[in-house]
Amino acid sequence: MLIIATALLSVSTVAAAPTPSAVRYAVAPAAVGPNGLSSTLRVSMTLPQDAAPARAELIVPRAIPMGYSQVAYDQFVNVTGARARSGSPAVIARGEGPRWSVRSAGAADPVVSIDYEVDLGAMEANVLAGGDSSRARDGFVSLLGYSVFAYVEGLEDRAVELAIAPPPNRPDWPVFSTLAPKAPAPTGPLTTSARDFYNLADSQILMGPRFKVRRIEAVPDLFLAVHAEGPADDDVMAPLAQQAFDALVRYFGEAPFAHYTLLFDYLEPVSPRHTYGFSMEHMESATFGALAAEAPTAKSTDRQRASFRYNVAHHIAHAWIPKRCAGEGYFPFRWELAPLIDTIWLSEGFGQYAAADALSDVLPASGDGRPYREALVEARFRNTLKDMPDFLKGMPLVSLSRTASTVYSEDFRTGRTVFSRGGMMAFEMDEKIRSSTGGKARLRDALRALVAWSAREKRAFSIDELPTIFRAATGVDTRDIMDRWLAGMK
Ligand SMILES: [Zn+2]
């Protein structure tokens, strides 16, 4: 049975009276210039009435949840003004790291608002990993929450109210937020809310006439948003996306979100040094960046379509693992400096294996009669490991995971080795659980139990707890397999 959670996030497109305890953000790109671009984003923060400080530490993220890298977004930010309650200007001083200190005359006249600008053009030019950058293109603005939203230290857990406006000289531009998806995207200003800063930073915003949103028949609601600078056919993409989404919701047995959005951005590269192709998962959405020539069209081969579908499934699986079920380091997230994480092999290896296993339940066997999951394990994990250098294969898996925590995609040998070793561990556990129980239980049951455990305990699991949770769910001990894969490969 599918149990659909609907009350996790309150979203509204109806303008409501401001909540005194919420942090309010108003964002709007500057006027579109003669070149069709709006490359400066203006952000206005209003602090909660009950928590306005005499000194506010403004922090711009330098790390992305699951980005496994450092990106100094503060270099593209210019704090332009701040006010105290009396209306007098507050004093702004650049601090160390990604911080600004904003001071009023004293506690009797606290800081109530901070304004800043983000240079989207400089961000896209300087962040060479295309998937890590917001962008302004002709008739299109795409904003990744963590690259444009700052927070005041101590207010990360406050509810957020967000008002988004199109450029002042393009009031009829469609505006889309993953916090409150609608198809087609409504024109003009949009207001919505997020539970806290994490959920704001985890969201994405699209604006302009050059993207298309459609709703796909699924439970919960599924949205497909596509921006393509070359040919792209969303009639080819939609059924593949729907199949992946349905398979994952069925696999985990329930959906922990009220709606989900897949955003595809098929781009002409900014320079030969820029790279594209890394996708990013979020609480209730995933963003896929790729070169314009890679967009699915009616001419796509079966192999290309299968690869598209698996990639979508892979990133949807992360909505459960690790977005709602993780080892230490994922929550609460450390925005200023990328955390060192011990369990990327589980987040990536088990997450990707879950995607393969979920699709295996609904897809026919491969040409040689093997289940889809076995063919995928061969292609994606076992064969990948053959090409990886011995020093990475020989590292204890926790050490490798810590290393990959900051260079996962920058030196993708670390990412590939860590996810392949985790994927092989998941596969071997699944084989053992299936054979020990005569097919009555499988790794899926262990993962469902881990998700339920995380929702109940509201904390990160330790590595040592995993076999106990898996055994309680399946009756099968998997500790020997885990210990063998945690050790360096011989
Ligand atoms: Zn992944």
Short mmCIF file of C-alpha atoms and ligand atoms in Angstrom, two decimals:
data_model
loop_
_atom_site.label_atom_id
_atom_site.label_comp_id
_atom_site.label_asym_id
_atom_site.label_seq_id
_atom_site.Cartn_x
_atom_site.Cartn_y
_atom_site.Cartn_z
CA MET A 1 0.00 0.00 0.00
CA LEU A 2 1.14 3.50 -0.68
CA ILE A 3 0.96 5.94 2.15
CA ILE A 4 1.32 9.47 0.97
CA ALA A 5 2.46 12.11 3.39
CA THR A 6 0.83 15.42 2.62
CA ALA A 7 1.51 17.56 5.64
CA LEU A 8 5.30 17.74 5.63
CA LEU A 9 5.59 21.17 4.17
CA SER A 10 3.06 23.90 4.06
CA VAL A 11 3.09 25.67 0.73
CA SER A 12 0.81 28.35 -0.48
CA THR A 13 0.58 30.65 -3.41
CA VAL A 14 -1.91 32.84 -1.60
CA ALA A 15 -0.29 35.88 -0.01
CA ALA A 16 -0.72 35.50 3.74
CA ALA A 17 0.04 37.88 6.59
CA PRO A 18 3.73 37.61 7.55
CA THR A 19 4.48 35.27 10.43
CA PRO A 20 6.36 37.27 13.10
CA SER A 21 8.69 34.38 13.95
CA ALA A 22 9.63 33.60 10.30
CA VAL A 23 12.65 34.82 8.36
CA ARG A 24 11.37 36.50 5.20
CA TYR A 25 13.24 36.53 1.89
CA ALA A 26 12.23 38.60 -1.13
CA VAL A 27 14.11 37.81 -4.35
CA ALA A 28 13.97 39.47 -7.75
CA PRO A 29 16.42 39.58 -10.65
CA ALA A 30 17.46 43.06 -11.81
CA ALA A 31 15.87 44.43 -14.99
CA VAL A 32 16.59 42.45 -18.15
CA GLY A 33 19.16 44.25 -20.29
CA PRO A 34 19.31 44.67 -24.08
CA ASN A 35 21.13 41.30 -24.33
CA GLY A 36 18.10 39.54 -22.84
CA LEU A 37 19.97 38.76 -19.62
CA SER A 38 19.21 39.53 -16.01
CA SER A 39 22.47 38.60 -14.32
CA THR A 40 22.11 40.25 -10.92
CA LEU A 41 19.81 38.83 -8.27
CA ARG A 42 18.58 41.09 -5.47
CA VAL A 43 17.73 39.49 -2.16
CA SER A 44 16.11 41.23 0.79
CA MET A 45 16.01 39.49 4.18
CA THR A 46 13.67 40.55 6.99
CA LEU A 47 14.56 39.07 10.37
CA PRO A 48 11.92 37.78 12.82
CA GLN A 49 10.51 40.40 15.14
CA ASP A 50 11.22 38.26 18.19
CA ALA A 51 14.83 37.51 17.24
CA ALA A 52 16.21 40.70 15.75
CA PRO A 53 19.78 40.95 17.11
CA ALA A 54 22.03 43.96 17.66
CA ARG A 55 24.69 42.02 15.78
CA ALA A 56 23.79 39.56 13.01
CA GLU A 57 26.30 37.17 11.47
CA LEU A 58 25.29 36.71 7.83
CA ILE A 59 26.61 33.47 6.31
CA VAL A 60 26.63 32.43 2.64
CA PRO A 61 26.97 28.65 2.03
CA ARG A 62 30.30 27.25 0.86
CA ALA A 63 29.09 23.67 0.83
CA ILE A 64 26.12 21.91 -0.79
CA PRO A 65 24.25 19.06 0.90
CA MET A 66 25.45 15.96 -1.02
CA GLY A 67 27.67 18.18 -3.18
CA TYR A 68 30.78 16.67 -1.54
CA SER A 69 32.84 19.74 -2.46
CA GLN A 70 33.58 23.33 -1.49
CA VAL A 71 32.11 26.18 -3.55
CA ALA A 72 32.75 29.69 -2.23
CA TYR A 73 29.45 31.30 -3.23
CA ASP A 74 30.25 34.27 -0.96
CA GLN A 75 32.66 35.60 -3.62
CA PHE A 76 29.66 36.46 -5.80
CA VAL A 77 27.74 38.23 -3.03
CA ASN A 78 27.73 41.95 -2.32
CA VAL A 79 25.93 43.00 0.87
CA THR A 80 24.45 46.32 -0.16
CA GLY A 81 22.61 47.54 2.91
CA ALA A 82 21.11 46.76 6.30
CA ARG A 83 18.71 48.61 8.56
CA ALA A 84 17.90 48.78 12.24
CA ARG A 85 14.32 48.96 13.53
CA SER A 86 14.47 52.78 13.80
CA GLY A 87 15.33 52.97 10.12
CA SER A 88 18.95 53.93 10.66
CA PRO A 89 21.51 52.05 8.58
CA ALA A 90 23.36 49.18 10.27
CA VAL A 91 27.13 48.81 9.90
CA ILE A 92 28.27 46.05 7.56
CA ALA A 93 31.74 44.49 7.90
CA ARG A 94 33.14 41.59 5.86
CA GLY A 95 34.22 38.81 8.20
CA GLU A 96 36.45 35.78 7.73
CA GLY A 97 35.22 32.87 5.62
CA PRO A 98 31.79 33.36 4.09
CA ARG A 99 30.63 35.80 6.80
CA TRP A 100 29.50 39.38 7.18
CA SER A 101 28.94 41.10 10.51
CA VAL A 102 25.94 43.43 10.57
CA ARG A 103 25.73 45.73 13.63
CA SER A 104 23.20 48.23 14.88
CA ALA A 105 23.75 50.88 17.60
CA GLY A 106 22.51 48.51 20.31
CA ALA A 107 19.93 46.01 21.57
CA ALA A 108 17.27 48.74 21.80
CA ASP A 109 17.46 49.25 18.04
CA PRO A 110 18.21 45.81 16.57
CA VAL A 111 18.99 44.83 12.97
CA VAL A 112 15.75 44.04 11.13
CA SER A 113 16.73 43.76 7.47
CA ILE A 114 19.71 42.90 5.27
CA ASP A 115 19.92 43.38 1.49
CA TYR A 116 22.43 41.76 -0.81
CA GLU A 117 23.06 41.10 -4.49
CA VAL A 118 24.33 37.96 -6.19
CA ASP A 119 26.31 38.25 -9.44
CA LEU A 120 24.90 35.30 -11.40
CA GLY A 121 27.09 36.02 -14.43
CA ALA A 122 30.29 35.86 -12.36
CA MET A 123 29.05 32.72 -10.62
CA GLU A 124 28.45 30.86 -13.85
CA ALA A 125 31.75 32.06 -15.33
CA ASN A 126 33.80 31.01 -12.30
CA VAL A 127 32.12 27.83 -11.03
CA LEU A 128 33.37 25.33 -13.57
CA ALA A 129 31.10 22.50 -12.42
CA GLY A 130 27.97 23.50 -14.34
CA GLY A 131 25.65 21.67 -11.92
CA ASP A 132 26.87 23.75 -8.96
CA SER A 133 25.94 27.13 -10.42
CA SER A 134 22.87 29.28 -10.77
CA ARG A 135 22.60 30.86 -14.20
CA ALA A 136 21.08 33.66 -16.24
CA ARG A 137 20.55 32.94 -19.91
CA ASP A 138 18.53 34.71 -22.58
CA GLY A 139 14.93 34.58 -21.32
CA PHE A 140 15.83 32.26 -18.46
CA VAL A 141 17.00 32.47 -14.85
CA SER A 142 17.77 29.33 -12.82
CA LEU A 143 18.54 29.64 -9.12
CA LEU A 144 19.94 26.90 -6.88
CA GLY A 145 18.87 27.77 -3.35
CA TYR A 146 22.22 27.18 -1.63
CA SER A 147 24.04 29.36 -4.17
CA VAL A 148 21.90 32.47 -3.59
CA PHE A 149 20.40 32.26 -0.08
CA ALA A 150 22.34 33.39 2.97
CA TYR A 151 21.23 32.94 6.57
CA VAL A 152 21.75 34.68 9.88
CA GLU A 153 23.54 32.50 12.40
CA GLY A 154 21.12 31.11 14.96
CA LEU A 155 18.04 31.46 12.73
CA GLU A 156 18.65 28.33 10.58
CA ASP A 157 15.73 26.47 12.15
CA ARG A 158 13.20 29.30 11.80
CA ALA A 159 10.37 28.95 9.30
CA VAL A 160 10.98 30.80 6.04
CA GLU A 161 8.60 32.88 3.95
CA LEU A 162 9.71 33.45 0.39
CA ALA A 163 8.47 36.05 -2.11
CA ILE A 164 9.77 35.68 -5.66
CA ALA A 165 9.26 38.40 -8.29
CA PRO A 166 10.27 38.40 -11.96
CA PRO A 167 12.56 41.16 -13.31
CA PRO A 168 10.80 44.54 -12.99
CA ASN A 169 10.66 45.03 -16.79
CA ARG A 170 9.37 41.48 -17.35
CA PRO A 171 6.38 41.32 -14.97
CA ASP A 172 4.71 38.61 -17.06
CA TRP A 173 7.57 36.09 -16.85
CA PRO A 174 6.51 32.67 -15.52
CA VAL A 175 7.95 31.88 -12.06
CA PHE A 176 8.45 28.35 -10.74
CA SER A 177 9.55 27.14 -7.31
CA THR A 178 10.09 23.52 -6.33
CA LEU A 179 8.54 24.47 -2.98
CA ALA A 180 5.16 25.04 -4.68
CA PRO A 181 5.26 23.50 -8.17
CA LYS A 182 2.53 24.34 -10.66
CA ALA A 183 2.07 23.46 -14.33
CA PRO A 184 2.10 25.59 -16.30
CA ALA A 185 4.23 27.92 -14.18
CA PRO A 186 2.15 30.97 -13.17
CA THR A 187 3.26 34.40 -14.34
CA GLY A 188 4.30 37.18 -12.03
CA PRO A 189 5.12 37.18 -8.32
CA LEU A 190 4.91 34.00 -6.26
CA THR A 191 4.93 33.55 -2.51
CA THR A 192 5.63 30.31 -0.72
CA SER A 193 7.24 28.97 2.43
CA ALA A 194 9.79 26.48 3.67
CA ARG A 195 10.09 24.70 6.99
CA ASP A 196 13.58 26.06 7.65
CA PHE A 197 16.73 27.35 5.95
CA TYR A 198 17.76 23.86 4.85
CA ASN A 199 14.55 23.40 2.90
CA LEU A 200 14.88 26.88 1.37
CA ALA A 201 18.50 26.26 0.36
CA ASP A 202 17.52 22.85 -1.00
CA SER A 203 14.88 24.38 -3.30
CA GLN A 204 15.24 25.77 -6.82
CA ILE A 205 13.63 28.63 -8.70
CA LEU A 206 13.12 29.01 -12.45
CA MET A 207 11.97 32.14 -14.27
CA GLY A 208 11.37 33.31 -17.80
CA PRO A 209 9.67 32.24 -21.03
CA ARG A 210 12.34 29.71 -22.06
CA PHE A 211 11.41 26.76 -19.86
CA LYS A 212 8.44 24.43 -19.87
CA VAL A 213 6.71 22.66 -16.98
CA ARG A 214 4.31 19.77 -17.25
CA ARG A 215 2.56 17.69 -14.64
CA ILE A 216 2.93 13.94 -15.00
CA GLU A 217 0.14 11.64 -13.85
CA ALA A 218 1.60 10.04 -10.71
CA VAL A 219 1.03 9.73 -6.97
CA PRO A 220 2.22 11.95 -5.38
CA ASP A 221 2.22 14.77 -7.96
CA LEU A 222 5.20 14.69 -10.31
CA PHE A 223 6.39 17.73 -12.29
CA LEU A 224 8.84 17.89 -15.17
CA ALA A 225 10.55 21.23 -15.85
CA VAL A 226 12.76 21.47 -18.93
CA HIS A 227 15.07 24.20 -20.22
CA ALA A 228 16.96 23.21 -23.35
CA GLU A 229 19.27 25.23 -25.59
CA GLY A 230 18.93 22.60 -28.33
CA PRO A 231 16.31 20.05 -29.37
CA ALA A 232 14.61 18.23 -26.47
CA ASP A 233 11.40 16.26 -26.44
CA ASP A 234 9.53 16.12 -23.16
CA ASP A 235 7.15 13.56 -24.68
CA VAL A 236 10.13 11.20 -24.76
CA MET A 237 11.27 12.18 -21.25
CA ALA A 238 7.91 12.07 -19.43
CA PRO A 239 7.08 8.34 -19.65
CA LEU A 240 10.64 7.36 -18.68
CA ALA A 241 10.56 9.76 -15.72
CA GLN A 242 7.16 8.48 -14.67
CA GLN A 243 8.32 4.87 -14.80
CA ALA A 244 11.35 5.66 -12.60
CA PHE A 245 9.27 7.67 -10.13
CA ASP A 246 6.51 5.06 -9.81
CA ALA A 247 9.09 2.29 -9.34
CA LEU A 248 10.83 4.13 -6.48
CA VAL A 249 7.61 5.05 -4.65
CA ARG A 250 6.51 1.43 -4.93
CA TYR A 251 9.93 0.18 -3.80
CA PHE A 252 9.99 2.20 -0.58
CA GLY A 253 6.25 1.66 -0.02
CA GLU A 254 5.52 5.30 0.78
CA ALA A 255 6.47 8.75 -0.41
CA PRO A 256 7.77 11.17 2.20
CA PHE A 257 6.90 14.23 0.08
CA ALA A 258 3.65 15.76 -1.19
CA HIS A 259 5.06 16.48 -4.67
CA TYR A 260 8.28 15.97 -6.59
CA THR A 261 9.93 17.94 -9.41
CA LEU A 262 12.51 16.84 -11.99
CA LEU A 263 14.37 19.81 -13.49
CA PHE A 264 16.40 19.31 -16.66
CA ASP A 265 18.78 21.94 -17.96
CA TYR A 266 20.36 21.12 -21.35
CA LEU A 267 22.97 23.79 -21.94
CA GLU A 268 25.49 25.17 -24.36
CA PRO A 269 28.76 25.21 -22.38
CA VAL A 270 30.07 28.53 -21.09
CA SER A 271 33.66 27.52 -21.92
CA PRO A 272 35.63 24.37 -22.75
CA ARG A 273 36.74 24.27 -19.10
CA HIS A 274 33.17 24.02 -17.80
CA THR A 275 31.84 20.54 -17.14
CA TYR A 276 28.24 19.37 -17.23
CA GLY A 277 26.55 16.10 -16.45
CA PHE A 278 26.38 16.02 -12.65
CA SER A 279 22.91 15.88 -11.21
CA MET A 280 21.87 16.96 -7.72
CA GLU A 281 19.17 15.52 -5.53
CA HIS A 282 16.99 17.46 -3.12
CA MET A 283 14.22 16.80 -0.58
CA GLU A 284 11.45 16.93 -3.17
CA SER A 285 13.22 17.53 -6.45
CA ALA A 286 16.31 16.70 -8.48
CA THR A 287 18.25 18.90 -10.88
CA PHE A 288 19.85 17.41 -13.98
CA GLY A 289 22.42 19.43 -15.89
CA ALA A 290 23.79 18.22 -19.20
CA LEU A 291 25.07 19.44 -22.54
CA ALA A 292 22.42 20.55 -25.03
CA ALA A 293 23.30 17.71 -27.41
CA GLU A 294 22.40 15.11 -24.76
CA ALA A 295 18.72 15.95 -24.41
CA PRO A 296 16.34 13.08 -25.18
CA THR A 297 14.55 13.38 -28.51
CA ALA A 298 12.54 11.04 -30.71
CA LYS A 299 15.90 10.00 -32.20
CA SER A 300 17.31 8.75 -28.86
CA THR A 301 18.34 5.10 -28.89
CA ASP A 302 16.94 2.52 -26.46
CA ARG A 303 20.26 2.59 -24.66
CA GLN A 304 20.13 6.38 -24.26
CA ARG A 305 16.56 6.15 -23.00
CA ALA A 306 17.51 3.43 -20.49
CA SER A 307 20.43 5.52 -19.26
CA PHE A 308 18.16 8.57 -18.85
CA ARG A 309 15.62 6.49 -16.89
CA TYR A 310 18.25 5.01 -14.58
CA ASN A 311 19.79 8.41 -13.90
CA VAL A 312 16.36 9.78 -12.95
CA ALA A 313 15.70 6.76 -10.71
CA HIS A 314 19.13 7.13 -9.09
CA HIS A 315 18.45 10.71 -8.03
CA ILE A 316 14.87 10.08 -6.93
CA ALA A 317 16.17 7.25 -4.69
CA HIS A 318 18.21 9.86 -2.81
CA ALA A 319 14.96 11.45 -1.59
CA TRP A 320 14.91 8.47 0.81
CA ILE A 321 18.65 7.70 1.10
CA PRO A 322 20.27 9.90 2.39
CA LYS A 323 17.82 12.81 2.37
CA ARG A 324 15.60 11.16 5.00
CA CYS A 325 17.85 8.41 6.26
CA ALA A 326 21.55 9.10 6.70
CA GLY A 327 24.74 8.60 8.65
CA GLU A 328 26.38 11.48 10.49
CA GLY A 329 27.31 14.71 8.69
CA TYR A 330 24.21 15.13 6.52
CA PHE A 331 21.98 16.72 9.19
CA PRO A 332 22.27 19.27 10.59
CA PHE A 333 24.31 20.32 7.58
CA ARG A 334 27.48 22.38 8.01
CA TRP A 335 27.11 25.14 5.41
CA GLU A 336 30.41 26.96 5.89
CA LEU A 337 32.79 24.05 5.43
CA ALA A 338 31.98 20.75 3.74
CA PRO A 339 31.58 18.05 6.41
CA LEU A 340 33.69 14.88 6.32
CA ILE A 341 31.22 12.01 5.97
CA ASP A 342 31.87 8.33 6.81
CA THR A 343 28.92 6.82 4.92
CA ILE A 344 28.93 8.08 1.32
CA TRP A 345 29.29 4.42 0.30
CA LEU A 346 25.84 3.83 1.80
CA SER A 347 24.18 7.04 0.51
CA GLU A 348 25.51 6.49 -3.00
CA GLY A 349 26.07 2.74 -3.21
CA PHE A 350 22.84 1.65 -1.51
CA GLY A 351 20.89 4.58 -3.02
CA GLN A 352 21.98 3.64 -6.53
CA TYR A 353 21.43 -0.06 -5.87
CA ALA A 354 17.91 0.72 -4.61
CA ALA A 355 17.22 2.54 -7.89
CA ALA A 356 18.42 -0.49 -9.88
CA ASP A 357 16.44 -2.91 -7.70
CA ALA A 358 13.29 -0.78 -7.94
CA LEU A 359 13.52 -0.66 -11.74
CA SER A 360 14.28 -4.38 -11.77
CA ASP A 361 10.83 -4.97 -10.27
CA VAL A 362 9.12 -3.36 -13.27
CA LEU A 363 11.50 -3.91 -16.21
CA PRO A 364 12.06 -7.09 -18.20
CA ALA A 365 15.28 -9.10 -17.78
CA SER A 366 18.30 -8.06 -19.84
CA GLY A 367 19.06 -9.74 -23.17
CA ASP A 368 20.99 -12.57 -21.51
CA GLY A 369 18.15 -13.36 -19.10
CA ARG A 370 19.69 -11.74 -16.00
CA PRO A 371 17.42 -9.53 -13.90
CA TYR A 372 17.90 -5.82 -14.66
CA ARG A 373 19.55 -5.28 -11.26
CA GLU A 374 22.26 -7.86 -11.94
CA ALA A 375 23.09 -6.36 -15.33
CA LEU A 376 23.27 -2.93 -13.77
CA VAL A 377 25.50 -4.09 -10.90
CA GLU A 378 27.87 -5.54 -13.48
CA ALA A 379 27.95 -2.42 -15.63
CA ARG A 380 27.91 0.25 -12.97
CA PHE A 381 29.71 -1.20 -9.95
CA ARG A 382 31.79 -4.28 -10.81
CA ASN A 383 33.18 -2.98 -14.11
CA THR A 384 33.81 0.48 -12.69
CA LEU A 385 35.95 -1.01 -9.91
CA LYS A 386 38.14 -2.78 -12.46
CA ASP A 387 39.27 0.61 -13.78
CA MET A 388 39.95 2.26 -10.41
CA PRO A 389 43.49 2.64 -9.06
CA ASP A 390 44.67 0.19 -6.39
CA PHE A 391 45.37 2.88 -3.81
CA LEU A 392 41.68 3.88 -3.75
CA LYS A 393 40.45 0.28 -3.75
CA GLY A 394 42.85 -0.54 -0.90
CA MET A 395 41.74 2.29 1.41
CA PRO A 396 39.39 1.37 4.26
CA LEU A 397 35.95 2.41 3.03
CA VAL A 398 35.36 4.97 5.79
CA SER A 399 38.69 6.69 4.98
CA LEU A 400 37.80 6.73 1.29
CA SER A 401 34.37 8.18 2.11
CA ARG A 402 36.01 10.98 4.12
CA THR A 403 38.38 11.69 1.25
CA ALA A 404 35.50 11.77 -1.26
CA SER A 405 33.61 14.18 1.02
CA THR A 406 35.31 17.15 -0.62
CA VAL A 407 36.47 15.86 -4.04
CA TYR A 408 33.76 13.33 -5.03
CA SER A 409 33.17 14.70 -8.53
CA GLU A 410 36.27 16.89 -8.86
CA ASP A 411 38.32 13.68 -8.78
CA PHE A 412 35.54 11.30 -9.75
CA ARG A 413 37.82 8.30 -9.18
CA THR A 414 37.05 8.80 -5.47
CA GLY A 415 33.30 9.07 -6.13
CA ARG A 416 33.20 6.08 -8.43
CA THR A 417 35.24 3.87 -6.11
CA VAL A 418 33.16 4.78 -3.06
CA PHE A 419 29.78 4.25 -4.76
CA SER A 420 30.89 1.06 -6.52
CA ARG A 421 32.15 -0.53 -3.30
CA GLY A 422 28.92 0.46 -1.55
CA GLY A 423 26.86 -0.82 -4.47
CA MET A 424 28.64 -4.19 -4.40
CA MET A 425 28.06 -4.40 -0.65
CA ALA A 426 24.35 -3.74 -1.15
CA PHE A 427 24.13 -6.33 -3.93
CA GLU A 428 25.86 -9.03 -1.88
CA MET A 429 23.62 -8.32 1.12
CA ASP A 430 20.57 -8.55 -1.13
CA GLU A 431 21.74 -11.88 -2.55
CA LYS A 432 22.32 -13.28 0.94
CA ILE A 433 18.96 -12.07 2.27
CA ARG A 434 17.09 -13.49 -0.73
CA SER A 435 18.83 -16.86 -0.62
CA SER A 436 18.65 -17.24 3.19
CA THR A 437 14.91 -16.57 3.23
CA GLY A 438 13.95 -18.44 0.08
CA GLY A 439 13.05 -15.13 -1.55
CA LYS A 440 10.68 -14.04 1.24
CA ALA A 441 12.84 -11.08 2.24
CA ARG A 442 15.24 -8.84 0.34
CA LEU A 443 17.43 -5.79 0.88
CA ARG A 444 14.40 -3.66 0.07
CA ASP A 445 12.87 -4.70 3.38
CA ALA A 446 16.05 -3.76 5.25
CA LEU A 447 16.11 -0.33 3.56
CA ARG A 448 12.44 0.28 4.32
CA ALA A 449 13.23 -0.55 7.95
CA LEU A 450 16.18 1.86 7.93
CA VAL A 451 13.98 4.67 6.58
CA ALA A 452 11.34 3.91 9.25
CA TRP A 453 14.05 3.76 11.94
CA SER A 454 15.37 7.19 10.88
CA ALA A 455 11.90 8.75 10.94
CA ARG A 456 11.31 7.32 14.42
CA GLU A 457 14.71 8.01 15.98
CA LYS A 458 15.21 11.43 14.31
CA ARG A 459 19.00 11.02 14.30
CA ALA A 460 21.81 9.74 12.15
CA PHE A 461 22.54 6.02 12.31
CA SER A 462 26.00 4.76 13.15
CA ILE A 463 27.63 2.20 10.86
CA ASP A 464 27.64 -0.32 13.67
CA GLU A 465 23.84 -0.13 14.01
CA LEU A 466 23.15 -1.10 10.38
CA PRO A 467 23.42 -4.91 10.62
CA THR A 468 21.16 -4.92 13.68
CA ILE A 469 18.46 -2.89 11.91
CA PHE A 470 18.79 -5.04 8.77
CA ARG A 471 18.60 -8.27 10.78
CA ALA A 472 15.50 -7.16 12.67
CA ALA A 473 13.79 -6.50 9.33
CA THR A 474 14.89 -9.62 7.44
CA GLY A 475 16.14 -12.16 9.98
CA VAL A 476 19.45 -12.29 8.12
CA ASP A 477 22.86 -11.25 9.47
CA THR A 478 24.75 -9.09 6.97
CA ARG A 479 27.57 -7.95 9.26
CA ASP A 480 30.15 -10.22 7.63
CA ILE A 481 29.47 -8.66 4.22
CA MET A 482 29.61 -5.14 5.63
CA ASP A 483 32.88 -5.77 7.47
CA ARG A 484 34.49 -7.29 4.38
CA TRP A 485 33.57 -4.30 2.17
CA LEU A 486 34.55 -1.77 4.88
CA ALA A 487 38.07 -3.18 4.87
CA GLY A 488 40.34 -2.22 1.99
CA MET A 489 40.01 -4.41 -1.09
CA LYS A 490 42.85 -6.88 -1.50
ZN ZN B 1 23.87 9.76 -6.28
#
